[in-house]
XYZ file of C-alpha atoms in Angstrom:
743
model
C 41.818 4.729 48.928
C 44.874 4.781 46.651
C 44.998 0.964 46.612
C 41.282 0.850 45.774
C 41.682 3.323 42.921
C 44.661 1.327 41.624
C 42.513 -1.813 41.591
C 39.791 0.096 39.754
C 42.297 1.393 37.191
C 43.787 -2.045 36.520
C 40.316 -3.588 36.214
C 39.274 -0.812 33.834
C 42.280 -1.336 31.508
C 41.852 -5.116 31.517
C 38.127 -4.969 30.711
C 38.684 -2.431 27.922
C 41.182 -4.822 26.287
C 38.765 -7.719 26.832
C 35.900 -5.732 25.256
C 38.021 -4.869 22.192
C 38.894 -8.551 21.718
C 35.279 -9.628 22.274
C 33.659 -7.178 19.872
C 36.283 -7.671 17.136
C 35.706 -11.413 17.038
C 32.986 -12.923 14.858
C 30.306 -14.208 17.176
C 26.840 -15.725 17.283
C 24.386 -12.832 17.292
C 21.776 -14.052 19.773
C 20.070 -12.418 22.727
C 22.405 -14.055 25.250
C 25.564 -12.655 23.598
C 23.946 -9.213 23.345
C 23.225 -9.319 27.078
C 26.815 -10.333 27.834
C 28.148 -7.529 25.608
C 25.911 -5.128 27.514
C 27.256 -6.387 30.859
C 30.822 -5.927 29.603
C 30.232 -2.324 28.505
C 28.278 -1.524 31.691
C 31.128 -2.903 33.814
C 33.627 -0.596 32.065
C 31.291 2.399 32.536
C 30.836 1.448 36.195
C 34.576 1.316 36.866
C 35.002 4.733 35.267
C 32.149 6.216 37.325
C 33.465 4.617 40.516
C 36.914 6.132 39.884
C 35.344 9.550 39.198
C 33.215 9.308 42.360
C 36.357 8.756 44.460
C 37.894 11.887 42.931
C 34.791 14.093 43.206
C 34.050 13.104 46.832
C 37.641 14.012 47.670
C 37.011 17.426 46.086
C 33.336 17.895 46.823
C 33.940 21.310 48.366
C 35.371 22.564 45.077
C 32.982 20.779 42.709
C 29.732 19.993 44.608
C 27.501 19.795 41.516
C 29.895 17.480 39.642
C 30.118 15.304 42.759
C 26.328 14.985 42.995
C 25.975 14.166 39.259
C 28.750 11.535 39.306
C 27.417 9.763 42.391
C 23.842 9.701 41.067
C 25.078 8.395 37.714
C 26.982 5.683 39.569
C 23.826 4.619 41.410
C 21.879 4.579 38.123
C 24.626 2.438 36.585
C 24.491 0.034 39.535
C 20.720 -0.427 39.213
C 21.069 -0.991 35.446
C 23.905 -3.518 35.823
C 22.247 -5.749 38.397
C 18.932 -5.585 36.484
C 20.658 -6.599 33.234
C 22.452 -9.400 35.060
C 19.148 -10.682 36.464
C 17.592 -10.670 32.961
C 20.665 -12.603 31.738
C 20.246 -15.207 34.506
C 16.530 -15.500 33.732
C 17.246 -15.964 30.026
C 19.844 -18.731 30.374
C 17.656 -20.412 33.011
C 14.407 -20.600 31.062
C 15.407 -20.448 27.396
C 16.268 -23.964 26.202
C 16.467 -23.208 22.479
C 18.793 -20.151 22.665
C 16.531 -18.098 20.406
C 17.144 -14.446 19.663
C 14.451 -13.382 22.078
C 13.274 -14.331 25.526
C 11.465 -17.632 25.389
C 9.058 -16.648 28.147
C 7.805 -13.137 28.813
C 5.968 -13.892 31.983
C 5.243 -12.396 35.343
C 8.910 -12.389 36.379
C 10.025 -10.142 33.485
C 7.135 -7.747 34.203
C 8.122 -7.703 37.873
C 11.762 -6.911 37.000
C 10.627 -4.053 34.753
C 8.520 -2.538 37.540
C 11.336 -2.919 40.089
C 13.823 -1.276 37.684
C 11.561 1.744 37.098
C 10.929 2.270 40.818
C 14.626 1.784 41.573
C 15.748 4.469 39.108
C 13.406 7.013 40.681
C 14.519 6.011 44.181
C 18.298 6.310 43.623
C 17.803 9.661 41.866
C 15.654 11.323 44.553
C 16.525 9.596 47.868
C 19.064 11.460 50.044
C 22.755 10.595 49.631
C 25.560 11.615 52.026
C 29.334 11.536 51.638
C 32.202 10.686 54.000
C 35.740 11.820 53.356
C 38.917 11.434 55.374
C 42.441 10.924 54.101
C 42.483 7.520 52.330
C 38.822 6.869 53.248
C 36.057 7.910 50.834
C 32.526 6.559 50.548
C 28.860 7.517 50.216
C 25.977 6.484 52.458
C 22.402 7.255 53.318
C 18.864 6.157 52.218
C 19.891 5.891 48.527
C 22.701 3.394 49.237
C 20.571 1.530 51.791
C 17.844 1.152 49.161
C 20.448 -0.048 46.656
C 21.654 -2.693 49.099
C 18.065 -3.887 49.603
C 17.510 -3.956 45.834
C 20.628 -6.079 45.301
C 19.350 -8.515 47.896
C 15.996 -8.839 46.046
C 17.716 -9.387 42.707
C 20.105 -11.963 44.179
C 17.134 -13.909 45.569
C 15.507 -13.845 42.091
C 18.784 -14.996 40.478
C 19.270 -17.869 42.906
C 15.616 -18.906 42.479
C 15.968 -19.025 38.663
C 19.220 -21.002 38.764
C 17.984 -23.557 41.302
C 14.531 -23.978 39.682
C 16.031 -24.724 36.264
C 19.283 -26.354 37.329
C 18.766 -29.323 34.989
C 18.089 -27.093 31.979
C 21.332 -25.112 32.318
C 24.717 -26.531 31.369
C 26.994 -26.820 34.398
C 29.643 -24.555 32.836
C 27.056 -21.763 32.751
C 26.036 -22.369 36.347
C 29.563 -22.057 37.811
C 30.421 -18.440 36.829
C 26.913 -17.264 37.590
C 27.072 -18.663 41.113
C 30.609 -17.247 41.468
C 29.332 -13.781 40.501
C 26.447 -14.016 42.954
C 28.870 -15.171 45.673
C 31.255 -12.292 44.872
C 28.356 -9.821 45.040
C 27.397 -11.113 48.464
C 31.001 -10.896 49.743
C 31.449 -7.403 48.286
C 28.253 -6.099 49.883
C 29.074 -7.681 53.236
C 32.567 -6.194 53.159
C 31.212 -2.775 52.169
C 28.717 -2.793 55.022
C 31.472 -3.735 57.463
C 34.027 -1.325 56.003
C 32.669 1.142 53.367
C 36.150 2.335 52.533
C 37.092 -0.978 50.876
C 36.206 -0.707 47.169
C 35.529 -4.211 45.799
C 32.130 -4.323 44.140
C 32.900 -3.257 40.569
C 36.251 -5.040 40.542
C 34.401 -8.219 41.592
C 31.970 -7.671 38.730
C 34.923 -7.261 36.366
C 36.566 -10.451 37.600
C 33.420 -12.527 37.030
C 32.779 -10.873 33.650
C 36.254 -12.023 32.620
C 35.578 -15.540 33.942
C 32.346 -15.641 31.889
C 34.299 -14.704 28.762
C 36.652 -17.659 29.164
C 33.891 -20.127 30.084
C 30.447 -19.534 28.581
C 30.663 -16.407 26.413
C 33.866 -16.973 24.442
C 32.897 -16.142 20.810
C 35.078 -18.929 19.397
C 33.536 -21.523 21.681
C 30.017 -20.289 20.942
C 30.711 -20.499 17.197
C 31.924 -24.062 17.655
C 28.809 -24.886 19.667
C 26.618 -23.353 16.952
C 28.422 -25.420 14.316
C 27.911 -28.540 16.416
C 24.251 -27.621 16.838
C 23.882 -27.011 13.088
C 25.525 -30.373 12.429
C 23.101 -32.062 14.821
C 20.137 -30.363 13.099
C 21.457 -31.386 9.664
C 21.911 -34.990 10.772
C 18.481 -34.960 12.353
C 16.970 -33.489 9.168
C 18.752 -36.128 7.084
C 17.429 -38.893 9.330
C 13.953 -37.358 9.151
C 14.216 -37.257 5.353
C 15.256 -40.921 5.190
C 12.526 -41.923 7.627
C 9.990 -39.867 5.659
C 10.962 -41.467 2.332
C 10.763 -44.890 3.930
C 7.377 -44.029 5.422
C 6.133 -42.596 2.112
C 7.267 -45.702 0.262
C 5.217 -47.826 2.651
C 2.213 -45.500 2.714
C 2.028 -45.061 -1.066
C 2.760 -48.685 -1.948
C 0.039 -49.984 0.376
C -2.912 -48.457 -1.549
C -1.099 -48.957 -4.866
C -0.779 -52.644 -4.086
C -4.531 -52.791 -3.459
C -5.309 -50.882 -6.684
C -3.068 -53.093 -8.834
C -4.139 -56.311 -7.104
C -7.893 -55.699 -7.286
C -7.588 -54.453 -10.872
C -6.033 -57.803 -11.803
C -8.840 -59.537 -9.917
C -11.497 -57.655 -11.912
C -9.978 -58.949 -15.161
C -10.409 -62.529 -13.928
C -13.732 -62.301 -12.075
C -16.555 -64.432 -13.450
C -19.450 -62.518 -11.884
C -20.392 -58.845 -12.095
C -21.090 -58.697 -8.343
C -17.550 -59.803 -7.500
C -16.129 -57.312 -9.988
C -18.190 -54.494 -8.409
C -16.939 -55.489 -4.978
C -13.339 -55.371 -6.212
C -14.033 -51.999 -7.844
C -15.323 -50.687 -4.513
C -12.066 -51.728 -2.847
C -10.130 -49.960 -5.608
C -12.081 -46.753 -4.959
C -11.270 -46.959 -1.209
C -7.562 -47.552 -1.914
C -7.527 -44.729 -4.468
C -9.039 -42.319 -1.955
C -6.402 -43.337 0.599
C -3.664 -42.691 -1.958
C -5.188 -39.339 -2.869
C -5.314 -38.397 0.822
C -1.578 -39.100 1.151
C -0.699 -37.066 -1.950
C -2.940 -34.181 -0.840
C -1.246 -34.182 2.565
C 2.198 -33.826 0.994
C 0.941 -31.067 -1.332
C -0.704 -29.235 1.572
C 2.539 -29.272 3.564
C 4.445 -27.914 0.543
C 1.858 -25.147 0.096
C 1.996 -24.213 3.772
C 5.812 -24.110 3.823
C 5.840 -21.992 0.643
C 3.190 -19.641 2.136
C 0.952 -20.434 -0.846
C -1.917 -22.092 0.995
C -4.956 -19.934 0.290
C -7.966 -19.378 2.516
C -11.002 -19.357 0.191
C -13.941 -17.805 2.014
C -17.538 -18.207 0.861
C -21.039 -18.676 2.281
C -21.669 -22.166 3.635
C -24.024 -24.224 5.799
C -22.116 -25.987 8.576
C -24.661 -28.401 10.074
C -25.137 -30.621 6.977
C -21.349 -30.831 6.611
C -20.971 -31.914 10.242
C -23.517 -34.706 9.794
C -21.750 -35.863 6.608
C -18.354 -35.906 8.353
C -19.794 -38.047 11.136
C -21.219 -40.476 8.554
C -17.852 -40.703 6.793
C -16.227 -41.883 10.030
C -18.497 -44.927 10.327
C -16.694 -46.978 7.619
C -13.340 -46.008 9.168
C -14.453 -47.359 12.540
C -15.401 -50.644 10.878
C -15.646 -53.552 13.312
C -14.032 -51.735 16.244
C -16.288 -51.619 19.345
C -16.423 -47.826 19.241
C -19.508 -45.641 19.615
C -19.359 -42.326 17.759
C -21.439 -39.777 19.674
C -22.271 -36.422 18.136
C -23.686 -33.252 19.623
C -24.141 -30.133 17.498
C -25.407 -26.962 19.163
C -28.911 -25.842 18.234
C -27.694 -22.252 17.952
C -25.148 -22.920 15.193
C -25.929 -20.288 12.506
C -27.606 -21.503 9.327
C -25.224 -19.723 6.937
C -21.708 -18.521 7.792
C -18.842 -17.025 5.824
C -15.477 -18.776 5.829
C -13.422 -21.578 4.270
C -15.617 -24.635 4.762
C -13.132 -26.803 2.844
C -10.378 -26.103 5.380
C -12.772 -26.535 8.311
C -13.813 -29.957 6.978
C -10.144 -30.884 6.527
C -9.358 -29.894 10.123
C -12.280 -31.895 11.546
C -11.565 -34.898 9.312
C -7.921 -35.012 10.416
C -8.819 -34.891 14.108
C -11.646 -37.439 13.798
C -9.463 -39.781 11.721
C -6.733 -39.599 14.350
C -9.232 -40.423 17.081
C -10.455 -43.472 15.152
C -6.886 -44.637 14.425
C -5.736 -44.580 18.033
C -8.922 -45.773 19.732
C -9.492 -49.515 19.982
C -12.702 -49.491 22.020
C -14.991 -47.183 23.936
C -16.348 -43.979 22.431
C -15.514 -40.868 20.431
C -17.430 -37.696 21.277
C -17.698 -35.227 18.397
C -19.127 -31.952 19.736
C -19.576 -28.598 18.018
C -20.903 -25.611 19.970
C -20.781 -21.880 19.442
C -21.089 -18.456 21.004
C -22.862 -15.899 18.800
C -22.181 -12.205 19.322
C -23.460 -9.755 16.721
C -22.321 -11.006 13.316
C -19.512 -13.147 14.811
C -19.770 -16.836 15.656
C -17.081 -18.377 17.882
C -17.056 -22.072 17.020
C -15.815 -24.601 19.579
C -15.105 -27.944 17.872
C -14.011 -30.797 20.132
C -13.195 -34.463 19.570
C -12.674 -36.582 22.691
C -11.726 -40.264 22.577
C -11.005 -43.152 24.938
C -7.867 -44.133 23.041
C -4.218 -44.587 23.913
C -3.573 -41.047 25.059
C -0.337 -39.101 24.820
C 2.515 -38.826 27.297
C 2.815 -35.266 28.721
C 6.372 -34.822 27.440
C 5.285 -35.783 23.902
C 2.422 -33.264 23.517
C 4.814 -30.483 22.405
C 6.000 -32.611 19.456
C 2.503 -33.678 18.454
C 2.193 -31.119 15.633
C 5.662 -31.713 14.151
C 5.438 -32.840 10.523
C 6.496 -36.392 9.657
C 6.422 -37.180 13.375
C 4.414 -40.158 14.622
C 4.386 -40.771 18.352
C 5.522 -44.187 19.593
C 5.983 -45.641 16.115
C 7.195 -48.923 17.594
C 3.902 -49.196 19.504
C 1.760 -48.008 16.582
C 3.145 -50.175 13.789
C -0.358 -51.307 12.833
C -1.601 -47.739 12.486
C -1.218 -46.235 9.025
C -0.274 -42.603 8.538
C 2.412 -40.193 7.396
C 2.561 -37.957 10.443
C 1.342 -34.982 8.392
C -2.295 -34.715 9.476
C -1.903 -32.851 12.767
C 0.886 -30.615 11.417
C -1.445 -29.561 8.589
C -4.339 -29.168 11.030
C -2.435 -26.790 13.328
C -1.211 -24.712 10.368
C -4.731 -24.409 8.924
C -6.240 -23.449 12.287
C -3.629 -20.722 12.790
C -4.049 -19.476 9.201
C -7.732 -18.910 9.958
C -6.905 -17.020 13.158
C -7.924 -19.825 15.502
C -6.156 -22.035 17.999
C -6.035 -25.736 18.857
C -5.636 -27.170 22.359
C -4.738 -30.755 23.294
C -5.612 -32.401 26.590
C -4.567 -35.997 27.156
C -4.063 -38.639 29.834
C -1.758 -41.440 28.813
C -3.638 -44.725 28.557
C -7.014 -43.041 29.112
C -7.708 -40.824 26.093
C -7.269 -37.442 24.425
C -9.325 -34.370 23.665
C -8.627 -31.976 20.802
C -10.415 -28.620 20.888
C -10.397 -26.114 18.028
C -11.533 -22.501 18.413
C -12.481 -20.619 15.229
C -14.272 -17.339 14.586
C -16.625 -17.127 11.592
C -18.868 -14.398 10.206
C -22.626 -14.997 10.482
C -24.530 -14.468 7.226
C -27.900 -15.932 8.209
C -28.723 -17.035 11.744
C -31.796 -19.175 11.009
C -32.978 -21.251 8.040
C -33.678 -24.748 6.772
C -31.318 -27.236 8.358
C -30.641 -29.087 5.071
C -28.275 -28.675 2.139
C -30.087 -27.706 -0.994
C -30.058 -30.549 -3.407
C -30.381 -28.246 -6.352
C -26.958 -26.811 -5.535
C -25.282 -30.174 -6.060
C -27.626 -31.766 -8.521
C -26.117 -32.923 -11.766
C -27.308 -30.819 -14.669
C -27.873 -32.218 -18.148
C -26.259 -30.765 -21.267
C -27.707 -32.821 -24.172
C -26.953 -30.099 -26.728
C -23.281 -29.710 -25.828
C -20.173 -31.226 -27.401
C -16.875 -31.491 -25.523
C -13.435 -32.413 -26.877
C -11.141 -34.219 -24.413
C -7.385 -34.252 -25.115
C -5.226 -36.622 -23.031
C -2.422 -39.006 -23.988
C -3.478 -41.535 -21.324
C -6.193 -43.945 -22.505
C -7.324 -44.721 -18.961
C -7.792 -41.008 -18.199
C -9.803 -40.603 -21.401
C -12.128 -43.463 -20.397
C -12.672 -42.016 -16.905
C -13.439 -38.509 -18.206
C -15.688 -39.885 -20.961
C -17.790 -41.811 -18.425
C -18.068 -38.767 -16.164
C -19.225 -36.507 -19.006
C -21.703 -39.104 -20.321
C -23.573 -38.741 -17.028
C -24.304 -35.142 -18.076
C -25.679 -36.286 -21.462
C -22.716 -34.548 -23.104
C -21.520 -35.652 -26.528
C -17.751 -36.311 -26.219
C -14.895 -36.652 -28.680
C -11.675 -38.185 -27.326
C -8.186 -37.695 -28.790
C -4.805 -38.731 -27.405
C -2.530 -35.914 -28.594
C -2.254 -32.210 -29.227
C -1.722 -32.865 -32.948
C -5.017 -34.786 -33.218
C -6.798 -31.939 -31.415
C -5.373 -29.342 -33.820
C -6.376 -31.422 -36.846
C -9.979 -31.693 -35.621
C -10.246 -27.923 -35.188
C -8.648 -27.272 -38.594
C -11.258 -29.593 -40.146
C -13.927 -27.182 -38.793
C -15.295 -29.575 -36.176
C -17.429 -27.644 -33.713
C -17.110 -28.013 -29.927
C -18.513 -26.071 -27.004
C -15.601 -26.842 -24.657
C -12.131 -28.427 -24.744
C -10.623 -30.231 -21.742
C -6.872 -30.501 -22.360
C -4.149 -32.329 -20.497
C -0.840 -30.523 -19.927
C 1.877 -33.201 -19.897
C 1.646 -34.840 -23.344
C 4.464 -36.054 -25.633
C 5.497 -34.015 -28.691
C 3.081 -31.173 -27.961
C 2.271 -30.192 -24.386
C -1.066 -28.595 -23.512
C 0.141 -24.952 -23.509
C 1.948 -25.482 -26.845
C -1.184 -27.003 -28.362
C -3.296 -24.109 -27.066
C -0.916 -21.567 -28.611
C -1.318 -23.197 -32.046
C -5.116 -23.411 -31.638
C -5.353 -19.687 -30.918
C -3.605 -18.958 -34.214
C -6.323 -20.804 -36.154
C -8.707 -18.278 -37.704
C -12.079 -18.076 -35.944
C -11.046 -20.222 -32.952
C -12.983 -19.112 -29.851
C -13.673 -22.333 -27.927
C -13.046 -22.197 -24.149
C -10.104 -24.456 -23.207
C -9.771 -25.877 -19.693
C -6.420 -27.160 -18.383
C -7.051 -30.709 -17.166
C -3.949 -31.800 -15.261
C -2.531 -33.698 -12.309
C -0.339 -30.685 -11.548
C -2.161 -29.581 -8.400
C 0.557 -27.564 -6.661
C -0.389 -24.156 -5.232
C -0.478 -21.364 -7.799
C -0.862 -23.639 -10.833
C -4.342 -22.375 -11.675
C -2.997 -18.844 -12.032
C -0.076 -20.116 -14.128
C -2.351 -21.960 -16.577
C -4.649 -18.960 -16.924
C -1.603 -16.779 -17.685
C -0.679 -19.258 -20.434
C -4.081 -18.676 -22.056
C -6.345 -21.367 -20.605
C -9.835 -20.220 -19.609
C -9.894 -22.292 -16.446
C -8.336 -25.204 -14.575
C -9.358 -28.664 -13.324
C -7.080 -30.945 -11.303
C -7.042 -34.732 -11.497
C -8.666 -36.737 -10.065
C -11.787 -34.773 -10.966
C -14.063 -33.734 -8.120
C -17.777 -33.704 -8.895
C -18.411 -30.232 -7.481
C -15.530 -28.645 -9.424
C -16.591 -30.352 -12.656
C -20.192 -29.189 -12.072
C -18.990 -25.621 -11.648
C -16.928 -25.676 -14.848
C -19.714 -27.210 -16.946
C -22.314 -24.792 -15.595
C -19.987 -21.862 -16.215
C -19.188 -22.694 -19.843
C -22.170 -24.740 -21.080
C -25.189 -23.340 -19.258
C -25.713 -20.470 -21.734
C -25.976 -22.885 -24.626
C -28.366 -25.123 -22.737
C -30.714 -22.325 -21.686
C -30.738 -20.843 -25.192
C -31.176 -23.789 -27.585
C -31.454 -22.879 -31.227
C -34.166 -25.363 -32.042
C -37.265 -26.752 -30.335
C -37.942 -30.380 -29.602
C -39.889 -31.297 -32.762
C -41.274 -34.479 -31.206
C -43.416 -32.551 -28.696
C -46.671 -30.791 -29.547
C -46.338 -27.339 -27.966
C -49.598 -25.396 -27.625
C -49.705 -21.637 -27.800
C -50.728 -20.231 -24.402
C -50.338 -16.572 -25.264
C -52.051 -14.420 -22.663
C -51.639 -17.024 -19.936
C -49.479 -15.887 -17.032
C -47.288 -18.125 -14.874
C -45.064 -17.485 -11.851
C -41.689 -19.223 -11.278
C -40.541 -19.347 -7.635
C -36.970 -20.557 -6.979
C -34.209 -19.051 -4.826
C -31.569 -20.209 -7.348
C -31.240 -17.773 -10.263
C -29.821 -20.427 -12.608
C -32.734 -22.781 -11.920
C -35.128 -19.914 -12.623
C -33.409 -19.273 -15.962
C -33.633 -22.950 -16.933
C -37.336 -23.083 -16.069
C -37.935 -19.768 -17.864
C -36.281 -21.171 -20.985
C -38.472 -24.289 -20.838
C -41.596 -22.093 -20.747
C -40.666 -20.133 -23.886
C -42.091 -22.854 -26.125
C -45.578 -22.104 -24.756
C -45.474 -18.298 -25.174
C -46.431 -17.732 -21.520
C -46.137 -14.375 -19.824
C -43.593 -15.337 -17.163
C -42.721 -13.679 -13.846
C -39.822 -14.866 -11.683
C -39.228 -14.396 -7.956
C -36.503 -15.712 -5.616
C -38.390 -16.446 -2.387
C -41.690 -17.527 -0.878
C -42.186 -14.066 0.571
C -41.867 -12.455 -2.884
C -44.259 -15.071 -4.244
C -46.951 -14.056 -1.737
C -46.510 -10.406 -2.683
C -46.816 -11.158 -6.424
C -49.949 -13.296 -6.013
C -51.659 -10.522 -4.072
C -50.961 -8.128 -6.962
C -51.428 -10.411 -9.998
C -53.637 -13.339 -11.029
C -51.693 -16.331 -12.370
C -52.808 -19.411 -14.304
C -49.992 -21.614 -12.940
C -47.363 -21.341 -10.219
C -44.171 -23.447 -10.311
C -42.917 -23.515 -6.729
C -39.522 -24.779 -5.513
C -39.459 -26.646 -2.213
C -35.980 -26.031 -0.711
C -35.867 -22.278 -0.069
C -34.498 -20.321 2.905
C -36.760 -18.630 5.461
C -39.962 -20.071 3.922
C -39.905 -23.422 2.089
C -42.311 -24.478 -0.679
C -44.833 -26.240 1.557
C -45.012 -23.314 3.980
C -45.384 -20.902 1.049
C -48.240 -23.026 -0.393
C -50.041 -22.981 2.957
C -49.746 -19.177 3.075
C -51.022 -18.913 -0.521
C -54.128 -20.916 0.325
C -54.936 -18.471 3.117
C -55.229 -15.628 0.574
C -58.904 -14.872 -0.067
C -60.066 -16.059 -3.513
C -56.856 -17.930 -4.308
C -57.516 -20.900 -6.659
C -54.380 -21.050 -8.872
C -52.895 -24.481 -9.606
C -49.487 -24.892 -7.911
C -46.845 -27.332 -9.172
C -43.965 -28.498 -6.989
C -40.764 -28.040 -9.013
C -38.014 -29.600 -6.881
C -34.778 -31.574 -6.844
C -36.346 -33.984 -4.345
C -36.695 -36.972 -6.675
C -36.500 -39.764 -4.120
C -38.938 -42.603 -3.736
C -42.320 -41.338 -2.485
C -41.482 -37.694 -3.272
C -44.472 -37.235 -5.601
C -46.887 -38.588 -2.988
C -45.328 -36.374 -0.315
C -45.890 -33.175 -2.292
C -49.391 -34.114 -3.484
C -50.348 -34.895 0.119
C -48.950 -31.492 1.126
C -51.505 -29.832 -1.189
C -49.657 -29.340 -4.484
C -51.655 -29.971 -7.655
C -48.740 -31.628 -9.462
C -45.078 -32.480 -9.139
C -42.045 -32.171 -11.464
C -38.531 -33.294 -10.518
C -35.420 -31.375 -11.545
C -33.832 -31.478 -14.064
C -37.055 -30.803 -15.983
C -38.291 -33.541 -18.303
C -39.964 -31.618 -21.171
C -42.387 -34.402 -22.000
C -43.682 -34.558 -18.406
C -43.826 -30.760 -18.283
C -45.855 -30.680 -21.491
C -48.334 -33.233 -20.154
C -48.828 -31.356 -16.851
C -49.352 -27.985 -18.568
C -51.925 -29.482 -20.966
C -53.644 -31.145 -18.006
C -53.865 -28.105 -15.727
C -54.631 -25.344 -18.299
């Protein structure tokens, strides 16, 4: 016994010195080093408890309670040590990246936790007996038998982990771990043969020391971390160089087309050829814009400035449009694009339709890029529960497929799989990285299934709020129709002549009177000369006076109250807020998008248009005082525009926002004319007209007032039973003729 206690004492002193050295040294603070530090401290505690147990068993007649406490504490220590060691083995076996947390929290960790809890209760409450003779001291009984069984279970788990992941663990980590397991086995065998020989904790101490000088030396780990950091830096530098090279190629390709076809237009003899070249320029410009938007999206995501903008939207029309957009991308490839959209997809949902379209476009574009022949299946289904819709969006192709070992790197930015094999396929490697980030931002998930050489399937799961389950399966044209603003004047300030020409042509389509200037100084001079404008679109980056500087001077001019919109190519996240803080009323990014421009013009010019100061003197307006008309349109703005057009006739006007309200009004009031919109939710114009005609005594003339201005539209509505037809936007001359005709 004295020899055993001497061994324990020497081991204790050595491990205390080792612990002081270990904890004083600067070290990498990761989960593995924390586990090793825990094993070191536990080993010291165990040696102390083992020494105390030898003393208390020798004097158990004098101090029975202290003897019981010390021996139970020793058993608790033993359970804790071997459990911690097993977690350590599991961590180094399965965690390739050496993160600061377990890389996998699976069934095995749960199992270890359950075993540890049961073990603590067992060693505390199971019977424990003591044997003492001169120079021979040990404990035995059900508690120690259980502990032996537990060690056997843990050793089996340890060996399983090490063998299963042998290739993933560096050999220098394997050696001491196997040595420790071997020492444990020897110590337990020896103890069972001769319980008086005390070897277990000293064996633990020996292996703990070996681990310090092999795999857990703080200096060596720091060097390994430095080497790892160097590798990451070199890899990042290579990625940066490869990215710049890729960007140069990707950006120059559409630029080459834009410059080349622009030169061709200058030399073309026929208008048809020039239009064809212009079409190619538009395609190349869109490709360039897609590349720039991808880079901006990545920067927004990395800066945590990508915003989810939720609003009501109709999904089905967008899905059909996305499918149509893929047809030109497929081109001459022998690929069939098959679509299937669930019949139970809600009519109106609440979410970020822009991001959803971007996700679907990226996945569809990828499928087209990497599929040479066969088919692409674009399916969207859903599960509706209460006010929640779980969308399942899948795109399956018969393309090249992805190797199993490459799937994990699929969503890495700037990464393109098998670039040597895909040299003919354009792309920056940003699309799928952006897609995954957007899906996760919206609380969804994306799953990839692929067989190399056969094809791939991407499935996206998203949850959206249901606003309206059923309705008309079409997008309202009046929501995207181009309004006319013939009474409005807009000042455009931009130092680039080409930009001025583009903006001028866009605004002319709205019947807007434009004034173009190429500097902030010219803008200021026009305002000082008391020129009147309803809106100013102002570039930011201009020589001499930038946009914000020009705006500051304008606001100091007495009586200046014109709305000023920042018109800029600065489209980085957060810029809108910055421009508004600088005093701008709103923000538009270049290149201009039709929907955004529509919104701005409606917001700032609509009031002027629906409240003109003078009447059209060329028309002969009759006074219809006492005549009552009903306007039916689900769009409040359209109702206001129509109401304004009726003011010239002095009608008594009622307005309602649905076919159902229209029926209620007609039952209460007699009208001389009804102007009825066609595209309305729940009950469209034709259905409403049919219901009106079922009302007893109804004989009011009903005019279709609709954005459906396509060929044959008039005949369609007259055949449906309408008395007349007017297309939006309202032509006052036609309106005047119809009113005179029907009243």
